[in-house]
mmCIF file of C-alpha atoms in Angstrom:
data_model
loop_
_atom_site.group_PDB
_atom_site.id
_atom_site.type_symbol
_atom_site.label_atom_id
_atom_site.label_comp_id
_atom_site.label_asym_id
_atom_site.label_seq_id
_atom_site.Cartn_x
_atom_site.Cartn_y
_atom_site.Cartn_z
ATOM 1 C CA MET V 1 -25.074 78.472 35.250
ATOM 2 C CA LYS V 2 -22.754 77.640 38.115
ATOM 3 C CA ASP V 3 -21.728 74.097 38.902
ATOM 4 C CA GLU V 4 -23.367 72.905 42.136
ATOM 5 C CA ASP V 5 -19.929 72.479 43.716
ATOM 6 C CA ASP V 6 -19.244 76.204 43.331
ATOM 7 C CA THR V 7 -22.176 77.373 45.444
ATOM 8 C CA GLY V 8 -22.372 77.773 49.197
ATOM 9 C CA LEU V 9 -19.786 78.511 51.872
ATOM 10 C CA THR V 10 -16.629 76.494 52.265
ATOM 11 C CA VAL V 11 -15.710 74.857 55.558
ATOM 12 C CA ALA V 12 -13.038 77.506 56.163
ATOM 13 C CA GLN V 13 -15.575 80.281 55.590
ATOM 14 C CA VAL V 14 -18.053 78.754 58.028
ATOM 15 C CA ILE V 15 -15.387 78.320 60.695
ATOM 16 C CA GLN V 16 -14.264 81.937 60.294
ATOM 17 C CA MET V 17 -17.734 83.411 60.013
ATOM 18 C CA GLN V 18 -17.263 85.387 63.234
ATOM 19 C CA VAL V 19 -13.506 85.347 63.802
ATOM 20 C CA LYS V 20 -11.088 85.727 60.894
ATOM 21 C CA ASP V 21 -7.892 83.876 61.757
ATOM 22 C CA ASN V 22 -6.502 81.509 59.141
ATOM 23 C CA ASP V 23 -3.744 80.160 61.384
ATOM 24 C CA ARG V 24 -6.103 79.273 64.249
ATOM 25 C CA CYS V 25 -8.612 77.850 61.791
ATOM 26 C CA LEU V 26 -5.963 75.536 60.342
ATOM 27 C CA LEU V 27 -4.666 74.579 63.801
ATOM 28 C CA LEU V 28 -8.111 73.583 65.084
ATOM 29 C CA ALA V 29 -8.991 71.843 61.826
ATOM 30 C CA LYS V 30 -5.854 69.709 62.155
ATOM 31 C CA GLN V 31 -6.721 68.861 65.767
ATOM 32 C CA PHE V 32 -10.134 67.662 64.632
ATOM 33 C CA GLY V 33 -8.706 65.888 61.589
ATOM 34 C CA ILE V 34 -10.649 67.899 59.002
ATOM 35 C CA ASP V 35 -7.912 70.157 57.599
ATOM 36 C CA ALA V 36 -8.308 68.408 54.234
ATOM 37 C CA LEU V 37 -11.943 69.568 54.144
ATOM 38 C CA LEU V 38 -11.345 73.307 54.541
ATOM 39 C CA SER V 39 -11.941 74.011 50.844
ATOM 40 C CA ARG V 40 -14.995 71.750 50.561
ATOM 41 C CA ARG V 41 -18.500 73.207 50.530
ATOM 42 C CA PHE V 42 -20.041 72.908 53.992
ATOM 43 C CA LYS V 43 -23.368 71.643 52.632
ATOM 44 C CA TYR V 44 -21.709 68.486 51.326
ATOM 45 C CA LEU V 45 -20.280 67.355 54.676
ATOM 46 C CA SER V 46 -21.518 64.375 56.618
ATOM 47 C CA THR V 47 -23.344 64.839 59.916
ATOM 48 C CA GLY V 48 -20.234 64.124 61.952
ATOM 49 C CA GLU V 49 -18.047 66.402 59.855
ATOM 50 C CA SER V 50 -20.586 69.220 60.171
ATOM 51 C CA ARG V 51 -20.592 68.801 63.948
ATOM 52 C CA LYS V 52 -16.814 69.182 64.058
ATOM 53 C CA VAL V 53 -16.940 72.339 61.946
ATOM 54 C CA LEU V 54 -19.517 73.995 64.205
ATOM 55 C CA LEU V 55 -17.510 73.113 67.302
ATOM 56 C CA ILE V 56 -14.386 74.606 65.772
ATOM 57 C CA GLN V 57 -16.391 77.723 64.924
ATOM 58 C CA LEU V 58 -17.195 78.108 68.634
ATOM 59 C CA LEU V 59 -13.581 77.570 69.662
ATOM 60 C CA MET V 60 -12.402 80.266 67.249
ATOM 61 C CA ASN V 61 -13.797 82.805 69.735
ATOM 62 C CA LYS V 62 -11.583 81.485 72.570
ATOM 63 C CA PRO V 63 -14.600 81.496 74.903
ATOM 64 C CA ASP V 64 -14.446 81.642 78.713
ATOM 65 C CA LEU V 65 -17.561 79.469 78.975
ATOM 66 C CA LEU V 66 -18.440 76.638 76.608
ATOM 67 C CA ILE V 67 -21.929 75.094 76.770
ATOM 68 C CA LEU V 68 -22.427 72.049 74.536
ATOM 69 C CA ASP V 69 -25.699 70.175 74.079
ATOM 70 C CA GLU V 70 -25.044 66.540 73.067
ATOM 71 C CA PRO V 71 -21.647 67.331 71.483
ATOM 72 C CA PHE V 72 -20.832 63.667 70.793
ATOM 73 C CA ASP V 73 -23.907 62.969 68.667
ATOM 74 C CA GLY V 74 -23.059 62.171 65.055
ATOM 75 C CA LEU V 75 -19.386 61.485 65.758
ATOM 76 C CA ASP V 76 -17.644 58.176 65.149
ATOM 77 C CA ILE V 77 -15.560 56.501 67.862
ATOM 78 C CA ASP V 78 -12.276 58.144 66.885
ATOM 79 C CA SER V 79 -13.876 61.584 66.610
ATOM 80 C CA ARG V 80 -15.572 61.174 69.981
ATOM 81 C CA ARG V 81 -12.209 60.341 71.537
ATOM 82 C CA THR V 82 -10.608 63.325 69.801
ATOM 83 C CA LEU V 83 -13.331 65.668 71.022
ATOM 84 C CA SER V 84 -13.121 64.329 74.565
ATOM 85 C CA GLU V 85 -9.347 64.833 74.577
ATOM 86 C CA LEU V 86 -9.717 68.349 73.186
ATOM 87 C CA LEU V 87 -12.329 69.259 75.805
ATOM 88 C CA SER V 88 -10.014 67.847 78.452
ATOM 89 C CA SER V 89 -7.169 70.072 77.231
ATOM 90 C CA LEU V 90 -9.508 73.078 77.275
ATOM 91 C CA HIS V 91 -10.503 72.168 80.823
ATOM 92 C CA GLN V 92 -6.825 72.130 81.817
ATOM 93 C CA GLN V 93 -6.573 75.650 80.374
ATOM 94 C CA LYS V 94 -9.183 76.744 82.951
ATOM 95 C CA LEU V 95 -12.049 76.975 80.447
ATOM 96 C CA THR V 96 -15.413 76.396 82.110
ATOM 97 C CA ILE V 97 -17.302 73.673 80.235
ATOM 98 C CA VAL V 98 -20.938 72.660 80.671
ATOM 99 C CA LEU V 99 -22.036 69.486 78.869
ATOM 100 C CA ILE V 100 -25.685 68.531 78.432
ATOM 101 C CA LEU V 101 -25.806 64.766 77.924
ATOM 102 C CA ASN V 102 -28.462 62.072 77.760
ATOM 103 C CA ARG V 103 -26.153 59.081 78.162
ATOM 104 C CA PHE V 104 -23.993 58.387 81.186
ATOM 105 C CA ASN V 105 -21.359 56.761 78.965
ATOM 106 C CA ASP V 106 -20.806 60.109 77.244
ATOM 107 C CA ILE V 107 -19.554 61.820 80.413
ATOM 108 C CA PRO V 108 -15.815 62.476 79.884
ATOM 109 C CA ASP V 109 -13.311 61.443 82.538
ATOM 110 C CA PHE V 110 -12.251 65.036 83.237
ATOM 111 C CA VAL V 111 -15.736 66.022 84.428
ATOM 112 C CA GLN V 112 -15.657 66.619 88.178
ATOM 113 C CA ASN V 113 -19.203 67.711 88.977
ATOM 114 C CA ALA V 114 -22.553 66.517 87.694
ATOM 115 C CA GLY V 115 -26.214 67.329 87.999
ATOM 116 C CA LEU V 116 -29.278 65.190 87.375
ATOM 117 C CA LEU V 117 -32.266 66.659 85.547
ATOM 118 C CA ILE V 118 -35.644 64.921 85.757
ATOM 119 C CA ASP V 119 -38.735 66.523 84.230
ATOM 120 C CA CYS V 120 -36.803 69.786 83.761
ATOM 121 C CA LYS V 121 -35.909 69.948 87.447
ATOM 122 C CA LEU V 122 -32.403 69.735 88.906
ATOM 123 C CA VAL V 123 -32.976 67.006 91.490
ATOM 124 C CA ALA V 124 -29.344 66.355 92.421
ATOM 125 C CA GLN V 125 -25.947 67.965 92.034
ATOM 126 C CA GLY V 126 -22.483 67.381 93.419
ATOM 127 C CA LYS V 127 -19.390 65.303 92.783
ATOM 128 C CA LYS V 128 -19.675 63.118 89.717
ATOM 129 C CA SER V 129 -18.762 59.957 91.604
ATOM 130 C CA ASP V 130 -21.530 60.596 94.134
ATOM 131 C CA ILE V 131 -24.174 61.546 91.588
ATOM 132 C CA LEU V 132 -23.614 58.679 89.144
ATOM 133 C CA SER V 133 -24.578 55.958 91.592
ATOM 134 C CA ASP V 134 -27.876 57.688 92.278
ATOM 135 C CA SER V 135 -28.304 58.573 88.610
ATOM 136 C CA VAL V 136 -28.112 54.955 87.499
ATOM 137 C CA ILE V 137 -30.840 54.031 89.955
ATOM 138 C CA ALA V 138 -32.951 56.966 88.812
ATOM 139 C CA GLN V 139 -32.515 55.994 85.184
ATOM 140 C CA LEU V 140 -33.536 52.403 85.817
ATOM 141 C CA SER V 141 -36.499 53.558 87.859
ATOM 142 C CA HIS V 142 -37.614 55.863 85.081
ATOM 143 C CA SER V 143 -37.261 53.149 82.444
ATOM 144 C CA GLU V 144 -39.560 50.878 84.440
ATOM 145 C CA THR V 145 -42.369 53.415 84.142
ATOM 146 C CA LEU V 146 -42.191 53.078 80.381
ATOM 147 C CA GLU V 147 -43.714 49.609 80.665
ATOM 148 C CA ASN V 148 -47.025 51.178 81.650
ATOM 149 C CA LEU V 149 -47.268 53.347 78.555
ATOM 150 C CA ILE V 150 -50.164 52.566 76.239
ATOM 151 C CA LEU V 151 -49.034 52.561 72.633
ATOM 152 C CA PRO V 152 -51.444 53.556 69.863
ATOM 153 C CA ALA V 153 -53.022 50.759 67.885
ATOM 154 C CA SER V 154 -51.123 49.769 64.760
ATOM 155 C CA ASP V 155 -52.500 50.579 61.349
ATOM 156 C CA SER V 156 -54.630 48.003 59.656
ATOM 157 C CA VAL V 157 -52.637 45.711 57.390
ATOM 158 C CA ASP V 158 -55.051 46.513 54.574
ATOM 159 C CA ALA V 159 -54.313 50.243 54.935
ATOM 160 C CA VAL V 160 -50.571 49.849 54.393
ATOM 161 C CA PRO V 161 -49.442 49.661 50.742
ATOM 162 C CA THR V 162 -47.451 46.523 50.092
ATOM 163 C CA LEU V 163 -44.986 45.517 47.405
ATOM 164 C CA PRO V 164 -45.007 42.198 45.600
ATOM 165 C CA PRO V 165 -43.118 39.733 47.831
ATOM 166 C CA THR V 166 -40.324 39.272 45.279
ATOM 167 C CA LEU V 167 -39.753 42.955 44.463
ATOM 168 C CA SER V 168 -36.659 44.586 45.973
ATOM 169 C CA PRO V 169 -37.555 47.997 47.444
ATOM 170 C CA ILE V 170 -34.114 49.519 46.731
ATOM 171 C CA ILE V 171 -31.799 48.811 43.799
ATOM 172 C CA LEU V 172 -28.757 50.991 43.074
ATOM 173 C CA LYS V 173 -26.563 50.067 40.115
ATOM 174 C CA ASP V 174 -23.040 51.424 39.695
ATOM 175 C CA GLY V 175 -23.830 54.460 41.860
ATOM 176 C CA VAL V 176 -21.440 57.400 41.637
ATOM 177 C CA VAL V 177 -21.345 60.623 43.665
ATOM 178 C CA SER V 178 -18.360 62.963 43.578
ATOM 179 C CA TYR V 179 -17.437 66.496 44.598
ATOM 180 C CA ASN V 180 -14.762 68.343 42.646
ATOM 181 C CA ASP V 181 -13.678 65.044 41.061
ATOM 182 C CA LYS V 182 -13.282 63.435 44.502
ATOM 183 C CA PRO V 183 -15.472 60.297 44.688
ATOM 184 C CA VAL V 184 -17.686 59.817 47.724
ATOM 185 C CA LEU V 185 -19.562 56.845 46.278
ATOM 186 C CA HIS V 186 -17.506 55.041 43.666
ATOM 187 C CA HIS V 187 -19.405 52.615 41.410
ATOM 188 C CA LEU V 188 -21.512 51.253 44.264
ATOM 189 C CA THR V 189 -24.039 48.535 43.507
ATOM 190 C CA TRP V 190 -26.496 47.873 46.340
ATOM 191 C CA GLU V 191 -29.760 45.986 46.558
ATOM 192 C CA VAL V 192 -32.079 45.763 49.532
ATOM 193 C CA LYS V 193 -34.125 42.625 49.072
ATOM 194 C CA PRO V 194 -37.560 41.952 50.582
ATOM 195 C CA GLN V 195 -37.549 41.491 54.380
ATOM 196 C CA GLN V 196 -33.866 42.414 54.653
ATOM 197 C CA HIS V 197 -32.621 44.746 57.387
ATOM 198 C CA TRP V 198 -29.432 46.735 56.864
ATOM 199 C CA GLN V 199 -27.118 48.686 59.141
ATOM 200 C CA ILE V 200 -24.802 51.137 57.377
ATOM 201 C CA LEU V 201 -21.526 51.604 59.237
ATOM 202 C CA GLY V 202 -18.424 53.679 58.612
ATOM 203 C CA PRO V 203 -16.395 56.617 59.914
ATOM 204 C CA ASN V 204 -17.398 60.234 59.371
ATOM 205 C CA GLY V 205 -17.038 61.110 55.708
ATOM 206 C CA ALA V 206 -17.385 57.522 54.490
ATOM 207 C CA GLY V 207 -20.537 58.407 52.533
ATOM 208 C CA LYS V 208 -23.325 57.143 54.824
ATOM 209 C CA SER V 209 -25.359 60.350 54.705
ATOM 210 C CA THR V 210 -24.735 60.694 50.977
ATOM 211 C CA LEU V 211 -26.043 57.194 50.308
ATOM 212 C CA LEU V 212 -29.172 57.788 52.369
ATOM 213 C CA SER V 213 -29.799 61.147 50.688
ATOM 214 C CA LEU V 214 -29.801 59.338 47.340
ATOM 215 C CA ILE V 215 -32.462 56.953 48.605
ATOM 216 C CA THR V 216 -34.652 59.729 50.022
ATOM 217 C CA GLY V 217 -34.338 61.826 46.867
ATOM 218 C CA ASP V 218 -32.629 64.708 48.678
ATOM 219 C CA HIS V 219 -29.351 64.552 46.760
ATOM 220 C CA PRO V 220 -29.092 66.426 43.424
ATOM 221 C CA GLN V 221 -26.868 63.743 41.922
ATOM 222 C CA GLY V 222 -29.447 61.073 42.670
ATOM 223 C CA TYR V 223 -31.196 61.740 39.375
ATOM 224 C CA SER V 224 -28.062 60.942 37.387
ATOM 225 C CA ASN V 225 -27.807 57.443 38.889
ATOM 226 C CA ASP V 226 -29.518 54.165 38.037
ATOM 227 C CA LEU V 227 -31.697 53.972 41.149
ATOM 228 C CA THR V 228 -34.932 52.018 41.473
ATOM 229 C CA LEU V 229 -37.158 52.591 44.498
ATOM 230 C CA PHE V 230 -40.195 50.428 45.189
ATOM 231 C CA GLY V 231 -40.283 49.195 41.627
ATOM 232 C CA SER V 232 -40.113 52.542 39.839
#
């Protein structure tokens, strides 16, 4: 029986799935800061790391036209800056780039032209500086209509299972997750107490997705850890 770390494609294999070029693969991986991950299994990457790999896979083809739908989603601040700088350098090399974005703050500085889509219709297009002023107004106008939405009634309190008020819903003791002897979670003890709200922060590869996959039961190493969920 194979060890779970020995199954699935490596990052390098995914990147070169269509174009075999080790030198270009390494060059792009270094630009994105993931050259140390080339031998790791793709399925074990974080969301942000996976996004970088798929973008590099596209760039391996040296395309004339690059269309990216929400390319900055799942990337930390440094990775977003790196991607924006890389796209800017590609733009300077005369590569045509089309970005589909939901947030105005995600529009890179090098973008010269913009279009505004509302209800799947292109209602405005032109210079970015001209469009953005109108776009902000359109966005605010659209958000005001959300106040008139009628939300469905909440479930009855009696219909929602409840825990005893003193029982912690999540308890992880000395949690360990590693790949090829490289720790991702290293002896982590974490308890979510009743009525607590947590925000998990960290750069890509810090272990955020791994921790959550333990809690949801989606990680194979979850069953080898001392993890208590909702009292059981």
